């Protein structure tokens, strides 16, 4: 039997933030969510998260996760004190307890598997993850015998100068024999530099303790301050980009690009500089995104180009060209082989295949057929200050420059609308619609000289 406990009660003083540390975001997910993600390979019978500082926020953030038991640590008196709170919850539990710090977000699931396997095979009281760090400052140092059994862990601030020379650090990820840990927990003292109850003291009391070294030390980076948060983001980005480049995606100037790990890219996609792909976004094969574009929670088809544009919660079908300077948002759906760009905003609207909206337009709550041509400066006036109203435009219709479509309004198929028209009433199929003041001419007219103008 396996139980998991994630320590997420601390404030994270070094973050200098009101937000609990474990709720800080790393590439679109909070630290604690990432820790829970890394547990995807294990099937624990109990899933406990220890909360304390602003616990209501942490509970709310984890609401979508099922099967979590929250354990309150009202005062945060250290990692050992946090685990002590489990005692009443795991009274009758028998088996192993996997403990993870909530601020170690880059662990690979395979590493957790290795820890659990080693623990089982050797029947240890504790098995823990360690790593050799170039800069071990701030971490507990791990001292071992030749056979990788633990001598002791000493916290950074309790180390002698000689002990500080040891670069082998404690990752904060442990597998305990719960019965043995439970027996020792009440005996912890806070006799140390921080006056805290250390979980590492419990580890020091138990025997035998085995240390598993993690090869890629970047995995066990703990986030204590904003600089480490940025470093973790860098590591995460490198992992994501290496993965996509290996899968056949070209990244031009990768350092200027960011990609969430929820994004999916098909082969021969090219991502140009200064482009950011976020959330549940899919980019189809052969598409070229950027430079200078932001795509979030959107589906882009194959062979699409998106140039200097923002696309969110929208769909673009294959072979369409978006941009430069297009904003597609809130369920814009652009069909195949369309051209949309040059200062165009489209919201909650559908464009049929081969439809063009090529210059200076706003389309909101509109449904357009196929092969429609929207003239420069065409606007749907979809809002009367209280409600939004729909506009329909049929196949092959052309709107002239500066057309205003006052919604709700419906324009048929094969219609031509004259430039500058304000369309307020239904237009049937197959006609020319003109709705503008007639041009008037005054032959020979000159402007009056100033002294000739009479004032009334
Ligand atoms: C801890 C380890 C250290 C290790 C490092 C790895 C101890 C005493 N030290 O140090 O050996 O190298 O992690 O990253 O364990 N928390 C609670 N309740 C508390 C205090 C902390 O839930 O009362 C949670 C925090 O929210 C955090 C985690 O425990 O997620 C670790 O706490 P933190 O204060 O960051 O420990 P470190 O000083 O980094
Ligand atoms: Ca930490």
Tab-separated table of C-alpha atoms and ligand atoms in Angstrom:
chain	number	residue	atom	x	y	z
A	1	UNK	CA	0.000	0.000	0.000
A	2	UNK	CA	1.229	3.480	-0.838
A	3	UNK	CA	0.175	6.849	0.550
A	4	UNK	CA	1.448	10.151	-0.822
A	5	UNK	CA	1.858	13.392	1.121
A	6	UNK	CA	2.734	16.707	-0.509
A	7	UNK	CA	4.030	19.428	1.814
A	8	UNK	CA	2.322	22.632	0.736
A	9	UNK	CA	1.670	24.546	3.950
A	10	UNK	CA	4.585	26.966	3.973
A	11	UNK	CA	4.250	30.609	3.040
A	12	UNK	CA	7.527	30.674	1.155
A	13	UNK	CA	8.931	33.777	2.846
A	14	UNK	CA	11.748	34.091	0.345
A	15	UNK	CA	9.244	34.603	-2.499
A	16	UNK	CA	8.192	37.892	-0.840
A	17	UNK	CA	4.627	37.261	-1.928
A	18	UNK	CA	1.100	37.178	-0.502
A	19	UNK	CA	0.384	34.112	-2.575
A	20	UNK	CA	1.392	30.766	-1.034
A	21	UNK	CA	4.635	29.688	-2.705
A	22	UNK	CA	3.183	26.457	-4.092
A	23	UNK	CA	0.576	28.461	-6.045
A	24	UNK	CA	3.139	30.428	-8.014
A	25	UNK	CA	2.844	29.601	-11.694
A	26	UNK	CA	5.442	27.794	-13.718
A	27	UNK	CA	4.566	27.657	-17.415
A	28	UNK	CA	0.809	27.832	-16.908
A	29	UNK	CA	0.579	25.408	-13.934
A	30	UNK	CA	1.124	26.026	-10.258
A	31	UNK	CA	4.104	24.422	-8.507
A	32	UNK	CA	1.874	22.113	-6.469
A	33	UNK	CA	-0.048	20.985	-9.557
A	34	UNK	CA	3.233	20.102	-11.214
A	35	UNK	CA	4.238	18.059	-8.188
A	36	UNK	CA	0.913	16.217	-8.365
A	37	UNK	CA	1.440	15.728	-12.134
A	38	UNK	CA	4.769	14.023	-11.484
A	39	UNK	CA	2.832	11.454	-9.421
A	40	UNK	CA	0.889	10.309	-12.459
A	41	UNK	CA	2.816	7.008	-12.569
A	42	UNK	CA	1.972	5.910	-9.038
A	43	UNK	CA	-1.423	4.820	-7.872
A	44	UNK	CA	-1.521	5.735	-4.203
A	45	UNK	CA	-4.381	4.532	-2.040
A	46	UNK	CA	-4.257	7.852	-0.157
A	47	UNK	CA	-3.377	11.255	-1.573
A	48	UNK	CA	-2.760	13.841	1.149
A	49	UNK	CA	-1.832	17.481	0.699
A	50	UNK	CA	-0.698	19.387	3.787
A	51	UNK	CA	-1.960	22.961	3.667
A	52	UNK	CA	-1.577	25.868	6.057
A	53	UNK	CA	-0.699	29.372	4.885
A	54	UNK	CA	-3.804	30.671	3.043
A	55	UNK	CA	-5.008	27.085	2.783
A	56	UNK	CA	-8.330	28.163	1.241
A	57	UNK	CA	-6.465	29.316	-1.872
A	58	UNK	CA	-4.515	26.076	-2.217
A	59	UNK	CA	-7.689	23.995	-1.750
A	60	UNK	CA	-9.506	26.053	-4.344
A	61	UNK	CA	-6.661	25.689	-6.859
A	62	UNK	CA	-6.686	21.916	-6.393
A	63	UNK	CA	-10.458	21.549	-6.624
A	64	UNK	CA	-10.295	19.949	-10.103
A	65	UNK	CA	-8.168	17.126	-8.658
A	66	UNK	CA	-10.201	14.251	-7.321
A	67	UNK	CA	-9.370	12.111	-4.315
A	68	UNK	CA	-7.208	14.600	-2.421
A	69	UNK	CA	-7.422	14.730	1.376
A	70	UNK	CA	-6.387	18.104	2.759
A	71	UNK	CA	-4.570	18.100	6.090
A	72	UNK	CA	-4.370	21.413	7.952
A	73	UNK	CA	-1.107	22.487	9.517
A	74	UNK	CA	-2.393	25.573	11.319
A	75	UNK	CA	1.017	26.850	12.409
A	76	UNK	CA	3.911	26.120	10.097
A	77	UNK	CA	6.633	24.892	12.401
A	78	UNK	CA	8.722	23.047	9.844
A	79	UNK	CA	8.661	20.085	7.468
A	80	UNK	CA	8.773	17.578	10.371
A	81	UNK	CA	5.860	19.325	12.047
A	82	UNK	CA	3.983	19.204	8.736
A	83	UNK	CA	4.366	15.415	8.538
A	84	UNK	CA	3.379	15.069	12.215
A	85	UNK	CA	-0.075	16.345	11.179
A	86	UNK	CA	-0.547	13.104	9.234
A	87	UNK	CA	-0.538	10.972	12.382
A	88	UNK	CA	-4.304	11.095	13.060
A	89	UNK	CA	-5.081	10.607	9.349
A	90	UNK	CA	-2.852	7.571	8.823
A	91	UNK	CA	-3.486	5.863	12.182
A	92	UNK	CA	-4.533	2.579	10.622
A	93	UNK	CA	-2.441	2.873	7.491
A	94	UNK	CA	0.149	0.216	6.742
A	95	UNK	CA	2.658	0.549	3.954
A	96	UNK	CA	4.931	3.175	2.429
A	97	UNK	CA	4.549	6.917	2.581
A	98	UNK	CA	5.962	8.937	-0.299
A	99	UNK	CA	6.648	12.521	0.843
A	100	UNK	CA	7.318	15.331	-1.620
A	101	UNK	CA	8.019	18.999	-1.041
A	102	UNK	CA	5.396	21.066	-2.825
A	103	UNK	CA	8.111	23.329	-4.221
A	104	UNK	CA	9.984	20.709	-6.297
A	105	UNK	CA	8.089	20.918	-9.600
A	106	UNK	CA	10.408	19.378	-12.212
A	107	UNK	CA	10.656	15.784	-11.016
A	108	UNK	CA	10.255	13.191	-13.742
A	109	UNK	CA	7.763	10.406	-13.079
A	110	UNK	CA	10.499	7.826	-13.884
A	111	UNK	CA	12.588	9.216	-11.031
A	112	UNK	CA	9.748	8.677	-8.584
A	113	UNK	CA	9.375	5.141	-9.920
A	114	UNK	CA	13.080	4.492	-9.349
A	115	UNK	CA	12.799	5.753	-5.765
A	116	UNK	CA	9.828	3.501	-5.023
A	117	UNK	CA	11.458	0.437	-6.621
A	118	UNK	CA	14.705	0.905	-4.692
A	119	UNK	CA	12.748	1.332	-1.487
A	120	UNK	CA	10.815	-1.881	-2.044
A	121	UNK	CA	13.792	-3.964	-3.162
A	122	UNK	CA	15.942	-3.099	-0.159
A	123	UNK	CA	13.257	-2.977	2.506
A	124	UNK	CA	14.644	0.345	3.768
A	125	UNK	CA	13.206	2.422	6.594
A	126	UNK	CA	13.680	5.445	4.337
A	127	UNK	CA	14.851	5.917	0.760
A	128	UNK	CA	15.487	9.449	-0.437
A	129	UNK	CA	16.503	11.319	-3.561
A	130	UNK	CA	19.769	13.243	-3.646
A	131	UNK	CA	21.817	14.983	-6.319
A	132	UNK	CA	25.166	16.634	-6.849
A	133	UNK	CA	24.553	20.344	-7.390
A	134	UNK	CA	27.025	22.862	-8.793
A	135	UNK	CA	25.584	25.389	-6.355
A	136	UNK	CA	24.213	23.597	-3.266
A	137	UNK	CA	23.531	26.757	-1.267
A	138	UNK	CA	20.319	26.570	0.753
A	139	UNK	CA	19.876	22.794	0.530
A	140	UNK	CA	20.346	20.149	3.209
A	141	UNK	CA	23.641	18.268	2.661
A	142	UNK	CA	23.617	14.477	2.426
A	143	UNK	CA	26.506	12.490	3.945
A	144	UNK	CA	26.753	8.828	2.942
A	145	UNK	CA	28.691	5.638	3.530
A	146	UNK	CA	30.312	3.898	0.566
A	147	UNK	CA	27.251	1.702	0.017
A	148	UNK	CA	24.935	4.737	-0.368
A	149	UNK	CA	23.432	4.303	3.063
A	150	UNK	CA	22.950	7.590	4.867
A	151	UNK	CA	25.159	8.878	7.648
A	152	UNK	CA	23.222	12.100	8.137
A	153	UNK	CA	21.509	15.080	6.529
A	154	UNK	CA	22.558	18.498	7.791
A	155	UNK	CA	20.579	21.609	6.885
A	156	UNK	CA	22.546	24.324	5.087
A	157	UNK	CA	22.279	26.769	7.966
A	158	UNK	CA	23.373	24.135	10.487
A	159	UNK	CA	26.443	23.070	8.421
A	160	UNK	CA	30.026	23.749	9.444
A	161	UNK	CA	32.147	25.457	6.745
A	162	UNK	CA	33.712	22.054	5.993
A	163	UNK	CA	30.270	20.393	5.635
A	164	UNK	CA	29.195	23.144	3.251
A	165	UNK	CA	31.850	21.925	0.807
A	166	UNK	CA	29.693	18.830	0.202
A	167	UNK	CA	27.668	19.339	-2.980
A	168	UNK	CA	25.458	16.272	-2.493
A	169	UNK	CA	22.066	17.630	-1.491
A	170	UNK	CA	18.739	16.371	-0.178
A	171	UNK	CA	16.005	16.729	-2.826
A	172	UNK	CA	13.154	16.726	-0.321
A	173	UNK	CA	11.591	13.568	-1.793
A	174	UNK	CA	11.397	10.540	0.489
A	175	UNK	CA	9.804	7.140	0.717
A	176	UNK	CA	9.211	6.083	4.335
A	177	UNK	CA	8.172	2.886	6.008
A	178	UNK	CA	5.162	4.582	7.590
A	179	UNK	CA	5.087	2.502	10.785
A	180	UNK	CA	8.722	3.363	11.520
A	181	UNK	CA	8.247	7.046	10.721
A	182	UNK	CA	5.076	7.258	12.817
A	183	UNK	CA	6.970	5.878	15.818
A	184	UNK	CA	9.698	8.521	15.533
A	185	UNK	CA	7.627	11.603	14.604
A	186	UNK	CA	6.493	12.526	18.142
A	187	UNK	CA	10.131	12.606	19.247
A	188	UNK	CA	11.321	15.428	16.951
A	189	UNK	CA	12.730	18.525	18.586
A	190	UNK	CA	13.180	22.045	17.256
A	191	UNK	CA	16.676	22.427	18.596
A	192	UNK	CA	18.286	23.993	15.527
A	193	UNK	CA	19.138	27.324	13.953
A	194	UNK	CA	15.572	27.895	12.695
A	195	UNK	CA	13.768	26.526	15.771
A	196	UNK	CA	11.773	24.300	13.440
A	197	UNK	CA	10.832	20.634	13.475
A	198	UNK	CA	12.821	19.136	10.613
A	199	UNK	CA	11.657	16.110	8.653
A	200	UNK	CA	15.335	15.510	7.952
A	201	UNK	CA	15.816	14.827	11.697
A	202	UNK	CA	13.292	11.995	11.444
A	203	UNK	CA	15.328	10.636	8.543
A	204	UNK	CA	18.491	10.863	10.648
A	205	UNK	CA	16.889	8.799	13.454
A	206	UNK	CA	15.788	5.959	11.161
A	207	UNK	CA	17.790	3.008	9.888
A	208	UNK	CA	18.594	1.814	7.277
A	209	UNK	CA	18.295	4.871	5.036
A	210	UNK	CA	19.338	4.587	1.414
A	211	UNK	CA	20.167	7.445	-0.939
A	212	UNK	CA	19.268	7.386	-4.640
A	213	UNK	CA	21.203	9.907	-6.725
A	214	UNK	CA	19.306	11.685	-9.481
A	215	UNK	CA	21.516	12.020	-12.530
A	216	UNK	CA	19.889	15.125	-13.984
A	217	UNK	CA	20.179	17.491	-11.044
A	218	UNK	CA	17.849	19.990	-12.715
A	219	UNK	CA	14.935	17.705	-11.804
A	220	UNK	CA	15.197	18.326	-8.117
A	221	UNK	CA	15.478	22.116	-8.179
A	222	UNK	CA	13.525	23.475	-5.220
A	223	UNK	CA	11.812	26.833	-5.674
A	224	UNK	CA	12.457	29.165	-2.782
A	225	UNK	CA	12.696	32.537	-4.513
A	226	UNK	CA	11.787	34.244	-7.786
A	227	UNK	CA	15.225	33.653	-9.261
A	228	UNK	CA	14.842	29.902	-8.805
A	229	UNK	CA	11.341	30.164	-10.277
A	230	UNK	CA	12.837	31.758	-13.389
A	231	UNK	CA	15.594	29.131	-13.501
A	232	UNK	CA	12.970	26.363	-13.310
A	233	UNK	CA	11.041	28.003	-16.150
A	234	UNK	CA	14.211	27.984	-18.259
A	235	UNK	CA	14.768	24.295	-17.565
A	236	UNK	CA	11.158	23.487	-18.367
A	237	UNK	CA	11.346	25.455	-21.626
A	238	UNK	CA	14.553	23.702	-22.672
A	239	UNK	CA	12.926	20.316	-22.044
A	240	UNK	CA	9.826	21.252	-24.051
A	241	UNK	CA	11.763	22.766	-26.965
A	242	UNK	CA	14.285	19.904	-27.182
A	243	UNK	CA	11.361	17.519	-27.295
A	244	UNK	CA	9.625	19.349	-30.171
A	245	UNK	CA	12.796	19.855	-32.177
A	246	UNK	CA	13.471	16.115	-31.888
A	247	UNK	CA	9.930	15.535	-33.153
A	248	UNK	CA	10.517	17.558	-36.330
A	249	UNK	CA	9.595	21.137	-35.430
A	250	UNK	CA	11.833	24.077	-36.435
A	251	UNK	CA	12.312	26.776	-33.807
A	252	UNK	CA	14.004	29.912	-35.081
A	253	UNK	CA	15.814	31.633	-32.228
A	254	UNK	CA	14.446	29.264	-29.540
A	255	UNK	CA	15.485	31.557	-26.684
A	256	UNK	CA	12.912	34.135	-27.769
A	257	UNK	CA	10.076	31.562	-27.968
A	258	UNK	CA	7.997	30.137	-25.101
A	259	UNK	CA	5.865	26.992	-25.332
A	260	UNK	CA	3.630	25.557	-22.583
A	261	UNK	CA	3.889	21.823	-22.067
A	262	UNK	CA	0.190	21.496	-22.896
A	263	UNK	CA	0.848	22.556	-26.511
A	264	UNK	CA	0.947	20.044	-29.379
A	265	UNK	CA	2.970	20.657	-32.534
A	266	UNK	CA	2.867	18.518	-35.661
A	267	UNK	CA	5.892	17.813	-37.894
A	268	UNK	CA	7.364	20.579	-40.068
A	269	UNK	CA	5.808	23.335	-38.030
A	270	UNK	CA	8.068	26.394	-38.030
A	271	UNK	CA	7.959	28.717	-35.041
A	272	UNK	CA	9.505	32.084	-35.728
A	273	UNK	CA	11.096	34.389	-33.124
A	274	UNK	CA	9.132	36.161	-30.374
A	275	UNK	CA	6.260	33.708	-30.516
A	276	UNK	CA	4.423	32.322	-27.483
A	277	UNK	CA	2.240	29.215	-27.538
A	278	UNK	CA	0.054	28.658	-24.489
A	279	UNK	CA	-2.577	26.385	-23.017
A	280	UNK	CA	-4.304	23.684	-25.032
A	281	UNK	CA	-3.037	24.775	-28.419
A	282	UNK	CA	-2.489	22.503	-31.423
A	283	UNK	CA	-0.536	23.618	-34.517
A	284	UNK	CA	-1.010	21.512	-37.668
A	285	UNK	CA	1.740	20.139	-39.898
A	286	UNK	CA	3.682	22.612	-42.025
A	287	UNK	CA	2.243	25.734	-40.409
A	288	UNK	CA	4.442	28.762	-39.801
A	289	UNK	CA	3.720	30.784	-36.679
A	290	UNK	CA	5.296	34.178	-36.052
A	291	UNK	CA	7.360	36.157	-35.825
A	292	UNK	CA	5.726	38.018	-32.982
A	293	UNK	CA	2.596	35.975	-32.328
A	294	UNK	CA	0.692	34.732	-29.268
A	295	UNK	CA	-1.540	31.679	-29.640
A	296	UNK	CA	-3.494	30.381	-26.668
A	297	UNK	CA	-6.028	27.590	-26.314
A	298	UNK	CA	-6.497	27.459	-30.086
A	299	UNK	CA	-6.436	24.936	-32.907
A	300	UNK	CA	-4.456	25.881	-35.990
A	301	UNK	CA	-4.759	23.591	-39.033
A	302	UNK	CA	-2.103	22.529	-41.540
A	303	UNK	CA	-0.111	24.923	-43.766
A	304	UNK	CA	-1.424	28.002	-41.974
A	305	UNK	CA	0.627	31.164	-41.522
A	306	UNK	CA	0.145	33.451	-38.541
A	307	UNK	CA	2.205	36.628	-38.673
A	308	UNK	CA	2.401	39.226	-35.856
A	309	UNK	CA	-1.004	38.212	-34.492
A	310	UNK	CA	-2.863	37.201	-31.332
A	311	UNK	CA	-5.141	34.160	-31.463
A	312	UNK	CA	-7.017	32.981	-28.393
A	313	UNK	CA	-9.771	30.376	-27.922
A	314	UNK	CA	-10.138	30.131	-31.682
A	315	UNK	CA	-9.843	27.774	-34.643
A	316	UNK	CA	-8.082	28.365	-37.970
A	317	UNK	CA	-8.468	25.711	-40.642
A	318	UNK	CA	-5.819	24.610	-43.114
A	319	UNK	CA	-4.089	26.837	-45.688
A	320	UNK	CA	-5.351	30.095	-44.219
A	321	UNK	CA	-3.221	33.209	-43.748
A	322	UNK	CA	-3.601	35.214	-40.579
A	323	UNK	CA	-1.992	38.625	-40.088
A	324	UNK	CA	-0.098	40.751	-39.971
A	325	UNK	CA	-1.843	42.296	-36.950
A	326	UNK	CA	-4.942	40.156	-36.486
A	327	UNK	CA	-6.764	39.481	-33.224
A	328	UNK	CA	-8.889	36.335	-33.224
A	329	UNK	CA	-10.616	35.749	-29.913
A	330	UNK	CA	-13.420	34.030	-28.003
A	331	UNK	CA	-14.494	31.394	-30.525
A	332	UNK	CA	-13.479	32.895	-33.824
A	333	UNK	CA	-13.614	30.088	-36.366
A	334	UNK	CA	-11.764	30.747	-39.620
A	335	UNK	CA	-12.376	28.247	-42.433
A	336	UNK	CA	-9.831	26.847	-44.903
A	337	UNK	CA	-7.944	29.019	-47.424
A	338	UNK	CA	-9.072	32.289	-45.852
A	339	UNK	CA	-7.095	35.510	-45.649
A	340	UNK	CA	-7.494	37.592	-42.499
A	341	UNK	CA	-5.186	40.414	-41.606
A	342	UNK	CA	-3.950	43.951	-41.529
A	343	UNK	CA	-5.685	45.228	-38.392
A	344	UNK	CA	-8.675	42.889	-38.202
A	345	UNK	CA	-10.427	41.761	-35.009
A	346	UNK	CA	-12.775	38.791	-35.100
A	347	UNK	CA	-14.766	37.626	-32.079
A	348	UNK	CA	-17.240	34.764	-31.778
A	349	UNK	CA	-17.702	34.516	-35.531
A	350	UNK	CA	-17.478	31.859	-38.205
A	351	UNK	CA	-15.900	32.349	-41.633
A	352	UNK	CA	-16.618	29.823	-44.406
A	353	UNK	CA	-13.810	28.546	-46.631
A	354	UNK	CA	-12.003	30.988	-48.971
A	355	UNK	CA	-13.470	34.031	-47.234
A	356	UNK	CA	-11.288	37.130	-46.939
A	357	UNK	CA	-11.275	39.869	-44.322
A	358	UNK	CA	-8.142	41.579	-45.445
A	359	UNK	CA	-8.056	45.080	-43.951
A	360	UNK	CA	-9.194	47.125	-40.943
A	361	UNK	CA	-12.369	45.282	-39.887
A	362	UNK	CA	-14.246	44.201	-36.758
A	363	UNK	CA	-16.511	41.165	-36.980
A	364	UNK	CA	-18.378	40.161	-33.805
A	365	UNK	CA	-21.106	37.516	-33.474
A	366	UNK	CA	-21.177	37.077	-37.261
A	367	UNK	CA	-21.624	34.046	-39.498
A	368	UNK	CA	-20.103	34.349	-42.946
A	369	UNK	CA	-20.513	31.888	-45.817
A	370	UNK	CA	-17.877	30.776	-48.305
A	371	UNK	CA	-15.914	33.040	-50.669
A	372	UNK	CA	-17.169	36.169	-48.956
A	373	UNK	CA	-15.066	39.279	-49.443
A	374	UNK	CA	-15.215	41.762	-46.605
A	375	UNK	CA	-14.112	45.180	-47.856
A	376	UNK	CA	-11.649	47.342	-45.990
A	377	UNK	CA	-13.096	48.929	-42.873
A	378	UNK	CA	-16.271	46.817	-42.727
A	379	UNK	CA	-17.649	46.752	-39.190
A	380	UNK	CA	-20.400	44.736	-37.533
A	381	UNK	CA	-22.157	47.049	-35.078
A	382	UNK	CA	-23.158	44.166	-32.802
A	383	UNK	CA	-23.724	45.939	-29.490
A	384	UNK	CA	-26.366	48.462	-28.512
A	385	UNK	CA	-24.928	49.081	-25.078
A	386	UNK	CA	-27.030	46.328	-23.499
A	387	UNK	CA	-26.973	43.235	-25.679
A	388	UNK	CA	-24.965	41.660	-28.475
A	389	UNK	CA	-26.729	40.813	-31.761
A	390	UNK	CA	-25.851	38.484	-34.672
A	391	UNK	CA	-25.013	39.229	-38.308
A	392	UNK	CA	-25.326	36.763	-41.205
A	393	UNK	CA	-23.614	37.098	-44.562
A	394	UNK	CA	-24.244	34.621	-47.399
A	395	UNK	CA	-21.815	32.942	-49.817
A	396	UNK	CA	-19.900	35.048	-52.360
A	397	UNK	CA	-21.164	38.336	-50.960
A	398	UNK	CA	-18.890	41.411	-51.133
A	399	UNK	CA	-19.111	44.322	-48.757
A	400	UNK	CA	-17.750	47.662	-49.953
A	401	UNK	CA	-15.183	49.637	-48.037
A	402	UNK	CA	-16.503	51.208	-44.828
A	403	UNK	CA	-19.703	49.161	-44.677
A	404	UNK	CA	-21.434	49.133	-41.295
A	405	UNK	CA	-23.699	46.159	-40.606
A	406	UNK	CA	-26.058	47.151	-37.799
A	407	UNK	CA	-27.003	43.904	-36.050
A	408	UNK	CA	-29.241	42.014	-35.879
A	409	UNK	CA	-29.082	41.914	-39.629
A	410	UNK	CA	-28.928	39.331	-42.365
A	411	UNK	CA	-27.350	39.754	-45.801
A	412	UNK	CA	-28.021	37.079	-48.450
A	413	UNK	CA	-25.733	35.297	-50.917
A	414	UNK	CA	-24.252	36.933	-54.040
A	415	UNK	CA	-24.897	40.416	-52.684
A	416	UNK	CA	-22.749	43.459	-53.359
A	417	UNK	CA	-22.891	46.265	-50.808
A	418	UNK	CA	-21.787	49.693	-51.967
A	419	UNK	CA	-18.946	51.391	-50.144
A	420	UNK	CA	-19.912	53.472	-47.142
A	421	UNK	CA	-23.296	51.778	-46.683
A	422	UNK	CA	-24.966	51.485	-43.295
A	423	UNK	CA	-27.029	48.298	-43.554
A	424	UNK	CA	-29.852	48.163	-41.036
A	425	UNK	CA	-32.398	45.933	-42.805
A	426	UNK	CA	-32.321	42.462	-44.306
A	427	UNK	CA	-30.711	42.225	-47.766
A	428	UNK	CA	-32.065	39.340	-49.923
A	429	UNK	CA	-29.905	37.157	-52.202
A	430	UNK	CA	-28.435	38.374	-55.459
A	431	UNK	CA	-28.693	42.155	-55.408
A	432	UNK	CA	-26.771	45.384	-54.985
A	433	UNK	CA	-27.460	47.171	-51.703
A	434	UNK	CA	-26.665	50.866	-51.347
A	435	UNK	CA	-27.449	52.666	-48.116
A	436	UNK	CA	-25.695	55.988	-48.118
A	437	UNK	CA	-26.499	59.619	-48.774
A	438	UNK	CA	-26.510	60.515	-52.473
A	439	UNK	CA	-23.677	62.688	-53.722
A	440	UNK	CA	-24.833	66.245	-54.485
A	441	UNK	CA	-23.002	68.604	-56.911
A	442	UNK	CA	-23.084	72.435	-56.972
A	443	UNK	CA	-21.430	73.541	-60.251
A	444	UNK	CA	-19.205	76.654	-60.059
A	445	UNK	CA	-19.416	76.847	-56.252
A	446	UNK	CA	-16.542	78.611	-54.424
A	447	UNK	CA	-16.051	79.049	-50.717
A	448	UNK	CA	-17.052	82.570	-49.606
A	449	UNK	CA	-14.271	85.096	-48.734
A	450	UNK	CA	-14.067	85.702	-44.976
A	451	UNK	CA	-15.341	89.380	-45.161
A	452	UNK	CA	-18.326	88.253	-47.262
A	453	UNK	CA	-19.638	85.752	-44.711
A	454	UNK	CA	-22.563	87.229	-42.903
A	455	UNK	CA	-23.004	86.525	-39.272
A	456	UNK	CA	-26.554	86.143	-38.017
B	1	LIG	C1	13.941	21.302	2.654
B	1	LIG	C2	14.809	20.288	3.376
B	1	LIG	C3	16.218	20.318	2.795
B	1	LIG	C4	16.154	20.039	1.302
B	1	LIG	C5	15.189	20.992	0.596
B	1	LIG	C6	14.959	20.502	-0.821
B	1	LIG	C7	13.951	20.195	5.669
B	1	LIG	C8	14.198	20.568	7.078
B	1	LIG	N1	14.867	20.614	4.788
B	1	LIG	O1	14.490	22.601	2.933
B	1	LIG	O2	17.039	19.337	3.428
B	1	LIG	O3	17.442	20.147	0.747
B	1	LIG	O4	13.909	20.998	1.258
B	1	LIG	O5	14.170	21.401	-1.579
B	1	LIG	O6	13.008	19.518	5.390
B	1	LIG	N2	6.351	23.204	4.438
B	1	LIG	C9	5.196	22.883	5.105
B	1	LIG	N3	5.100	23.213	6.421
B	1	LIG	C10	6.106	23.819	7.104
B	1	LIG	C11	7.284	24.133	6.410
B	1	LIG	C12	7.383	23.798	5.072
B	1	LIG	O7	4.270	22.330	4.530
B	1	LIG	O8	5.933	24.058	8.309
B	1	LIG	C13	6.439	22.875	3.002
B	1	LIG	C14	6.673	24.101	2.137
B	1	LIG	O9	5.442	24.637	1.690
B	1	LIG	C15	7.504	23.550	0.989
B	1	LIG	C16	8.210	22.335	1.594
B	1	LIG	O10	7.552	22.042	2.805
B	1	LIG	O11	6.703	23.110	-0.079
B	1	LIG	C17	9.690	22.603	1.859
B	1	LIG	O12	9.832	23.664	2.764
B	1	LIG	P1	11.023	24.708	2.671
B	1	LIG	O13	10.873	25.671	3.787
B	1	LIG	O14	11.123	25.250	1.309
B	1	LIG	O15	12.270	23.751	2.975
B	1	LIG	P2	13.769	24.016	2.587
B	1	LIG	O16	14.351	25.035	3.483
B	1	LIG	O17	13.866	24.267	1.127
B	2	LIG	CA1	12.445	24.561	-0.470
